[in-house]
Amino acid sequence: SRVDVPPGRYQLRLAAVAASGEIGSVFTEVIVPDFGAVLALGGLSLASPTAPTGKLAELLANVLPLVPLASPEFPAGAQVVAQLPIRVSSRAGGLVAIDAKLARGTAAAQSIDARSSDVQPFASAGGSVYTVTLPANLEAGDYRLVVETALGREKASREVRFRVVGG
């Protein structure tokens, strides 16, 4: 389903009761960007290019190139890609600077991808999706991925935390 809301930070909560009487709930925070801003970011998500496809993949095809993972935990050696929708104003010019940084535990973040791109791909109505493949040799542990963007004086960033298990 879909709910149209103004830009801002929201908490989405979902609860369900099974026919057997079992009860469950889940919640997440959602940031709805202001797509009228000079630089706007969607949500940073992790995905697997080898994830099974289906009805959800069809629904997301025009929004994200890959279906986001349902869990922030995945096994060591898994192929994982981070994806971030970016949109810039059609009136903007110059280069969009993008820097993806990865940190394990409390260690300092290290850049895994840094680039500057022309604004044109990001200036369409739907913007464009930036993707970066996570290193394949991540050891078991807790990680934080931060993607920072800049367009002139405008700056925005998103982060996602995840855990690599096994090894």
PDB file of C-alpha atoms in Angstrom:
ATOM      1  CA  SER A   1       0.000   0.000   0.000  1.00  0.00           C
ATOM      2  CA  ARG A   2       1.022   3.642  -0.269  1.00  0.00           C
ATOM      3  CA  VAL A   3       0.680   6.670   1.984  1.00  0.00           C
ATOM      4  CA  ASP A   4       1.463  10.171   0.698  1.00  0.00           C
ATOM      5  CA  VAL A   5       3.000  12.362   3.408  1.00  0.00           C
ATOM      6  CA  PRO A   6       4.950  15.630   3.444  1.00  0.00           C
ATOM      7  CA  PRO A   7       8.757  15.572   3.787  1.00  0.00           C
ATOM      8  CA  GLY A   8      10.016  14.694   7.254  1.00  0.00           C
ATOM      9  CA  ARG A   9      10.993  11.862   9.599  1.00  0.00           C
ATOM     10  CA  TYR A  10       8.366   9.238  10.400  1.00  0.00           C
ATOM     11  CA  GLN A  11       8.121   6.017  12.372  1.00  0.00           C
ATOM     12  CA  LEU A  12       6.253   3.262  10.560  1.00  0.00           C
ATOM     13  CA  ARG A  13       4.699   0.577  12.793  1.00  0.00           C
ATOM     14  CA  LEU A  14       2.990  -2.608  11.707  1.00  0.00           C
ATOM     15  CA  ALA A  15       1.284  -5.204  13.887  1.00  0.00           C
ATOM     16  CA  ALA A  16      -0.440  -8.439  12.935  1.00  0.00           C
ATOM     17  CA  VAL A  17      -2.428 -11.213  14.581  1.00  0.00           C
ATOM     18  CA  ALA A  18      -2.401 -14.692  13.043  1.00  0.00           C
ATOM     19  CA  ALA A  19      -5.480 -16.909  12.952  1.00  0.00           C
ATOM     20  CA  SER A  20      -3.724 -19.054  15.592  1.00  0.00           C
ATOM     21  CA  GLY A  21      -3.598 -16.051  17.942  1.00  0.00           C
ATOM     22  CA  GLU A  22       0.120 -15.350  17.555  1.00  0.00           C
ATOM     23  CA  ILE A  23       0.918 -11.641  17.656  1.00  0.00           C
ATOM     24  CA  GLY A  24       3.835  -9.807  16.093  1.00  0.00           C
ATOM     25  CA  SER A  25       4.941  -6.288  15.333  1.00  0.00           C
ATOM     26  CA  VAL A  26       7.743  -4.413  13.640  1.00  0.00           C
ATOM     27  CA  PHE A  27       8.691  -0.774  13.253  1.00  0.00           C
ATOM     28  CA  THR A  28      11.203   1.318  11.346  1.00  0.00           C
ATOM     29  CA  GLU A  29      12.073   4.964  10.864  1.00  0.00           C
ATOM     30  CA  VAL A  30      11.503   6.480   7.444  1.00  0.00           C
ATOM     31  CA  ILE A  31      12.835   9.762   6.110  1.00  0.00           C
ATOM     32  CA  VAL A  32      10.705  11.287   3.362  1.00  0.00           C
ATOM     33  CA  PRO A  33      12.988  13.655   1.433  1.00  0.00           C
ATOM     34  CA  ASP A  34      12.013  17.064   0.114  1.00  0.00           C
ATOM     35  CA  PHE A  35      12.298  16.347  -3.599  1.00  0.00           C
ATOM     36  CA  GLY A  36      11.896  20.055  -4.298  1.00  0.00           C
ATOM     37  CA  ALA A  37      15.258  20.764  -2.634  1.00  0.00           C
ATOM     38  CA  VAL A  38      18.468  21.357  -4.579  1.00  0.00           C
ATOM     39  CA  LEU A  39      19.841  17.988  -3.354  1.00  0.00           C
ATOM     40  CA  ALA A  40      17.540  15.219  -2.079  1.00  0.00           C
ATOM     41  CA  LEU A  41      18.358  11.676  -0.973  1.00  0.00           C
ATOM     42  CA  GLY A  42      16.045   8.710  -0.600  1.00  0.00           C
ATOM     43  CA  GLY A  43      16.779   5.862   1.809  1.00  0.00           C
ATOM     44  CA  LEU A  44      20.084   3.981   1.762  1.00  0.00           C
ATOM     45  CA  SER A  45      19.369   0.264   1.464  1.00  0.00           C
ATOM     46  CA  LEU A  46      21.334  -2.945   1.068  1.00  0.00           C
ATOM     47  CA  ALA A  47      20.470  -5.471  -1.615  1.00  0.00           C
ATOM     48  CA  SER A  48      21.767  -8.664  -3.150  1.00  0.00           C
ATOM     49  CA  PRO A  49      22.036  -8.964  -6.922  1.00  0.00           C
ATOM     50  CA  THR A  50      21.362 -12.685  -6.431  1.00  0.00           C
ATOM     51  CA  ALA A  51      18.189 -12.224  -4.344  1.00  0.00           C
ATOM     52  CA  PRO A  52      15.115 -14.004  -5.701  1.00  0.00           C
ATOM     53  CA  THR A  53      12.801 -11.922  -7.833  1.00  0.00           C
ATOM     54  CA  GLY A  54       9.025 -11.862  -7.816  1.00  0.00           C
ATOM     55  CA  LYS A  55       6.062  -9.580  -7.386  1.00  0.00           C
ATOM     56  CA  LEU A  56       7.989  -7.199  -5.090  1.00  0.00           C
ATOM     57  CA  ALA A  57      10.769  -6.895  -7.664  1.00  0.00           C
ATOM     58  CA  GLU A  58       8.200  -5.932 -10.291  1.00  0.00           C
ATOM     59  CA  LEU A  59       6.724  -3.253  -8.013  1.00  0.00           C
ATOM     60  CA  LEU A  60      10.150  -1.747  -7.263  1.00  0.00           C
ATOM     61  CA  ALA A  61      11.515  -1.965 -10.814  1.00  0.00           C
ATOM     62  CA  ASN A  62      10.905   1.724 -11.550  1.00  0.00           C
ATOM     63  CA  VAL A  63      12.227   2.863  -8.159  1.00  0.00           C
ATOM     64  CA  LEU A  64      15.247   0.730  -7.198  1.00  0.00           C
ATOM     65  CA  PRO A  65      17.349  -1.530  -9.413  1.00  0.00           C
ATOM     66  CA  LEU A  66      17.588  -4.245  -6.724  1.00  0.00           C
ATOM     67  CA  VAL A  67      15.172  -5.568  -4.080  1.00  0.00           C
ATOM     68  CA  PRO A  68      16.361  -4.427  -0.602  1.00  0.00           C
ATOM     69  CA  LEU A  69      17.368  -7.123   1.892  1.00  0.00           C
ATOM     70  CA  ALA A  70      14.759  -7.832   4.560  1.00  0.00           C
ATOM     71  CA  SER A  71      17.382  -8.179   7.295  1.00  0.00           C
ATOM     72  CA  PRO A  72      20.441  -6.098   8.228  1.00  0.00           C
ATOM     73  CA  GLU A  73      22.312  -9.386   8.747  1.00  0.00           C
ATOM     74  CA  PHE A  74      23.962 -11.432   6.030  1.00  0.00           C
ATOM     75  CA  PRO A  75      26.653 -14.123   5.830  1.00  0.00           C
ATOM     76  CA  ALA A  76      30.331 -13.406   5.230  1.00  0.00           C
ATOM     77  CA  GLY A  77      31.161 -13.681   1.542  1.00  0.00           C
ATOM     78  CA  ALA A  78      27.679 -12.622   0.388  1.00  0.00           C
ATOM     79  CA  GLN A  79      27.570 -10.251  -2.568  1.00  0.00           C
ATOM     80  CA  VAL A  80      25.866  -7.096  -1.271  1.00  0.00           C
ATOM     81  CA  VAL A  81      25.237  -3.773  -2.989  1.00  0.00           C
ATOM     82  CA  ALA A  82      24.205  -0.506  -1.330  1.00  0.00           C
ATOM     83  CA  GLN A  83      21.759   1.677  -3.259  1.00  0.00           C
ATOM     84  CA  LEU A  84      20.761   5.290  -2.689  1.00  0.00           C
ATOM     85  CA  PRO A  85      18.247   7.282  -4.764  1.00  0.00           C
ATOM     86  CA  ILE A  86      19.583  10.793  -5.455  1.00  0.00           C
ATOM     87  CA  ARG A  87      17.721  13.691  -7.044  1.00  0.00           C
ATOM     88  CA  VAL A  88      18.952  17.196  -7.763  1.00  0.00           C
ATOM     89  CA  SER A  89      17.038  20.243  -8.926  1.00  0.00           C
ATOM     90  CA  SER A  90      16.808  20.603 -12.702  1.00  0.00           C
ATOM     91  CA  ARG A  91      18.126  24.159 -12.175  1.00  0.00           C
ATOM     92  CA  ALA A  92      21.337  22.908 -10.524  1.00  0.00           C
ATOM     93  CA  GLY A  93      24.631  22.746 -12.324  1.00  0.00           C
ATOM     94  CA  GLY A  94      28.074  21.393 -11.569  1.00  0.00           C
ATOM     95  CA  LEU A  95      29.127  18.067 -10.149  1.00  0.00           C
ATOM     96  CA  VAL A  96      27.565  15.871  -7.483  1.00  0.00           C
ATOM     97  CA  ALA A  97      30.296  14.573  -5.149  1.00  0.00           C
ATOM     98  CA  ILE A  98      29.547  11.146  -3.653  1.00  0.00           C
ATOM     99  CA  ASP A  99      31.681   9.404  -1.019  1.00  0.00           C
ATOM    100  CA  ALA A 100      30.797   5.990   0.447  1.00  0.00           C
ATOM    101  CA  LYS A 101      32.584   5.206   3.705  1.00  0.00           C
ATOM    102  CA  LEU A 102      32.580   1.924   5.623  1.00  0.00           C
ATOM    103  CA  ALA A 103      33.454   1.436   9.298  1.00  0.00           C
ATOM    104  CA  ARG A 104      33.683  -1.767  11.329  1.00  0.00           C
ATOM    105  CA  GLY A 105      32.653  -1.424  14.961  1.00  0.00           C
ATOM    106  CA  THR A 106      34.050   1.794  16.398  1.00  0.00           C
ATOM    107  CA  ALA A 107      36.948   2.063  13.918  1.00  0.00           C
ATOM    108  CA  ALA A 108      37.299   5.118  11.710  1.00  0.00           C
ATOM    109  CA  ALA A 109      35.394   4.966   8.437  1.00  0.00           C
ATOM    110  CA  GLN A 110      37.369   4.270   5.255  1.00  0.00           C
ATOM    111  CA  SER A 111      36.281   5.392   1.794  1.00  0.00           C
ATOM    112  CA  ILE A 112      35.249   2.485  -0.447  1.00  0.00           C
ATOM    113  CA  ASP A 113      34.046   4.647  -3.348  1.00  0.00           C
ATOM    114  CA  ALA A 114      34.449   8.344  -4.106  1.00  0.00           C
ATOM    115  CA  ARG A 115      33.384  10.008  -7.314  1.00  0.00           C
ATOM    116  CA  SER A 116      32.083  13.195  -8.844  1.00  0.00           C
ATOM    117  CA  SER A 117      29.293  12.926 -11.400  1.00  0.00           C
ATOM    118  CA  ASP A 118      27.540  15.381 -13.681  1.00  0.00           C
ATOM    119  CA  VAL A 119      24.145  16.450 -12.288  1.00  0.00           C
ATOM    120  CA  GLN A 120      22.229  15.487 -15.455  1.00  0.00           C
ATOM    121  CA  PRO A 121      21.452  11.842 -14.533  1.00  0.00           C
ATOM    122  CA  PHE A 122      20.187  13.011 -11.128  1.00  0.00           C
ATOM    123  CA  ALA A 123      18.093  15.911 -12.458  1.00  0.00           C
ATOM    124  CA  SER A 124      15.249  13.897 -13.995  1.00  0.00           C
ATOM    125  CA  ALA A 125      11.896  13.666 -12.204  1.00  0.00           C
ATOM    126  CA  GLY A 126      12.858  10.356 -10.594  1.00  0.00           C
ATOM    127  CA  GLY A 127      16.538  11.154 -10.138  1.00  0.00           C
ATOM    128  CA  SER A 128      18.994   8.283 -10.360  1.00  0.00           C
ATOM    129  CA  VAL A 129      20.135   5.504  -8.047  1.00  0.00           C
ATOM    130  CA  TYR A 130      23.769   5.478  -6.894  1.00  0.00           C
ATOM    131  CA  THR A 131      25.083   1.967  -6.212  1.00  0.00           C
ATOM    132  CA  VAL A 132      28.268   0.698  -4.606  1.00  0.00           C
ATOM    133  CA  THR A 133      29.286  -2.929  -4.092  1.00  0.00           C
ATOM    134  CA  LEU A 134      30.465  -3.725  -0.567  1.00  0.00           C
ATOM    135  CA  PRO A 135      33.849  -5.458  -0.261  1.00  0.00           C
ATOM    136  CA  ALA A 136      33.456  -9.241  -0.620  1.00  0.00           C
ATOM    137  CA  ASN A 137      35.981 -10.023   2.126  1.00  0.00           C
ATOM    138  CA  LEU A 138      34.147  -8.461   5.086  1.00  0.00           C
ATOM    139  CA  GLU A 139      34.808 -10.340   8.313  1.00  0.00           C
ATOM    140  CA  ALA A 140      32.081 -11.128  10.826  1.00  0.00           C
ATOM    141  CA  GLY A 141      31.126  -8.059  12.839  1.00  0.00           C
ATOM    142  CA  ASP A 142      29.055  -4.893  13.028  1.00  0.00           C
ATOM    143  CA  TYR A 143      29.446  -2.283  10.293  1.00  0.00           C
ATOM    144  CA  ARG A 144      28.227   1.189   9.398  1.00  0.00           C
ATOM    145  CA  LEU A 145      28.042   2.452   5.821  1.00  0.00           C
ATOM    146  CA  VAL A 146      27.743   6.211   5.306  1.00  0.00           C
ATOM    147  CA  VAL A 147      27.155   7.818   1.914  1.00  0.00           C
ATOM    148  CA  GLU A 148      27.858  11.543   1.853  1.00  0.00           C
ATOM    149  CA  THR A 149      26.818  13.743  -1.068  1.00  0.00           C
ATOM    150  CA  ALA A 150      27.539  17.359  -1.931  1.00  0.00           C
ATOM    151  CA  LEU A 151      26.429  19.738  -4.654  1.00  0.00           C
ATOM    152  CA  GLY A 152      28.052  23.122  -4.158  1.00  0.00           C
ATOM    153  CA  ARG A 153      27.176  24.201  -0.600  1.00  0.00           C
ATOM    154  CA  GLU A 154      24.324  21.667  -0.303  1.00  0.00           C
ATOM    155  CA  LYS A 155      25.261  18.510   1.612  1.00  0.00           C
ATOM    156  CA  ALA A 156      23.286  15.423   2.594  1.00  0.00           C
ATOM    157  CA  SER A 157      24.110  11.967   3.891  1.00  0.00           C
ATOM    158  CA  ARG A 158      22.489   8.667   4.765  1.00  0.00           C
ATOM    159  CA  GLU A 159      23.766   5.726   6.760  1.00  0.00           C
ATOM    160  CA  VAL A 160      22.867   2.117   7.331  1.00  0.00           C
ATOM    161  CA  ARG A 161      24.125  -0.307   9.962  1.00  0.00           C
ATOM    162  CA  PHE A 162      24.479  -4.019   9.284  1.00  0.00           C
ATOM    163  CA  ARG A 163      26.049  -7.190  10.649  1.00  0.00           C
ATOM    164  CA  VAL A 164      28.120  -9.789   8.852  1.00  0.00           C
ATOM    165  CA  VAL A 165      27.784 -13.250  10.430  1.00  0.00           C
ATOM    166  CA  GLY A 166      29.784 -16.457  10.105  1.00  0.00           C
ATOM    167  CA  GLY A 167      33.059 -16.440   8.357  1.00  0.00           C
TER     168      GLY A 167
END
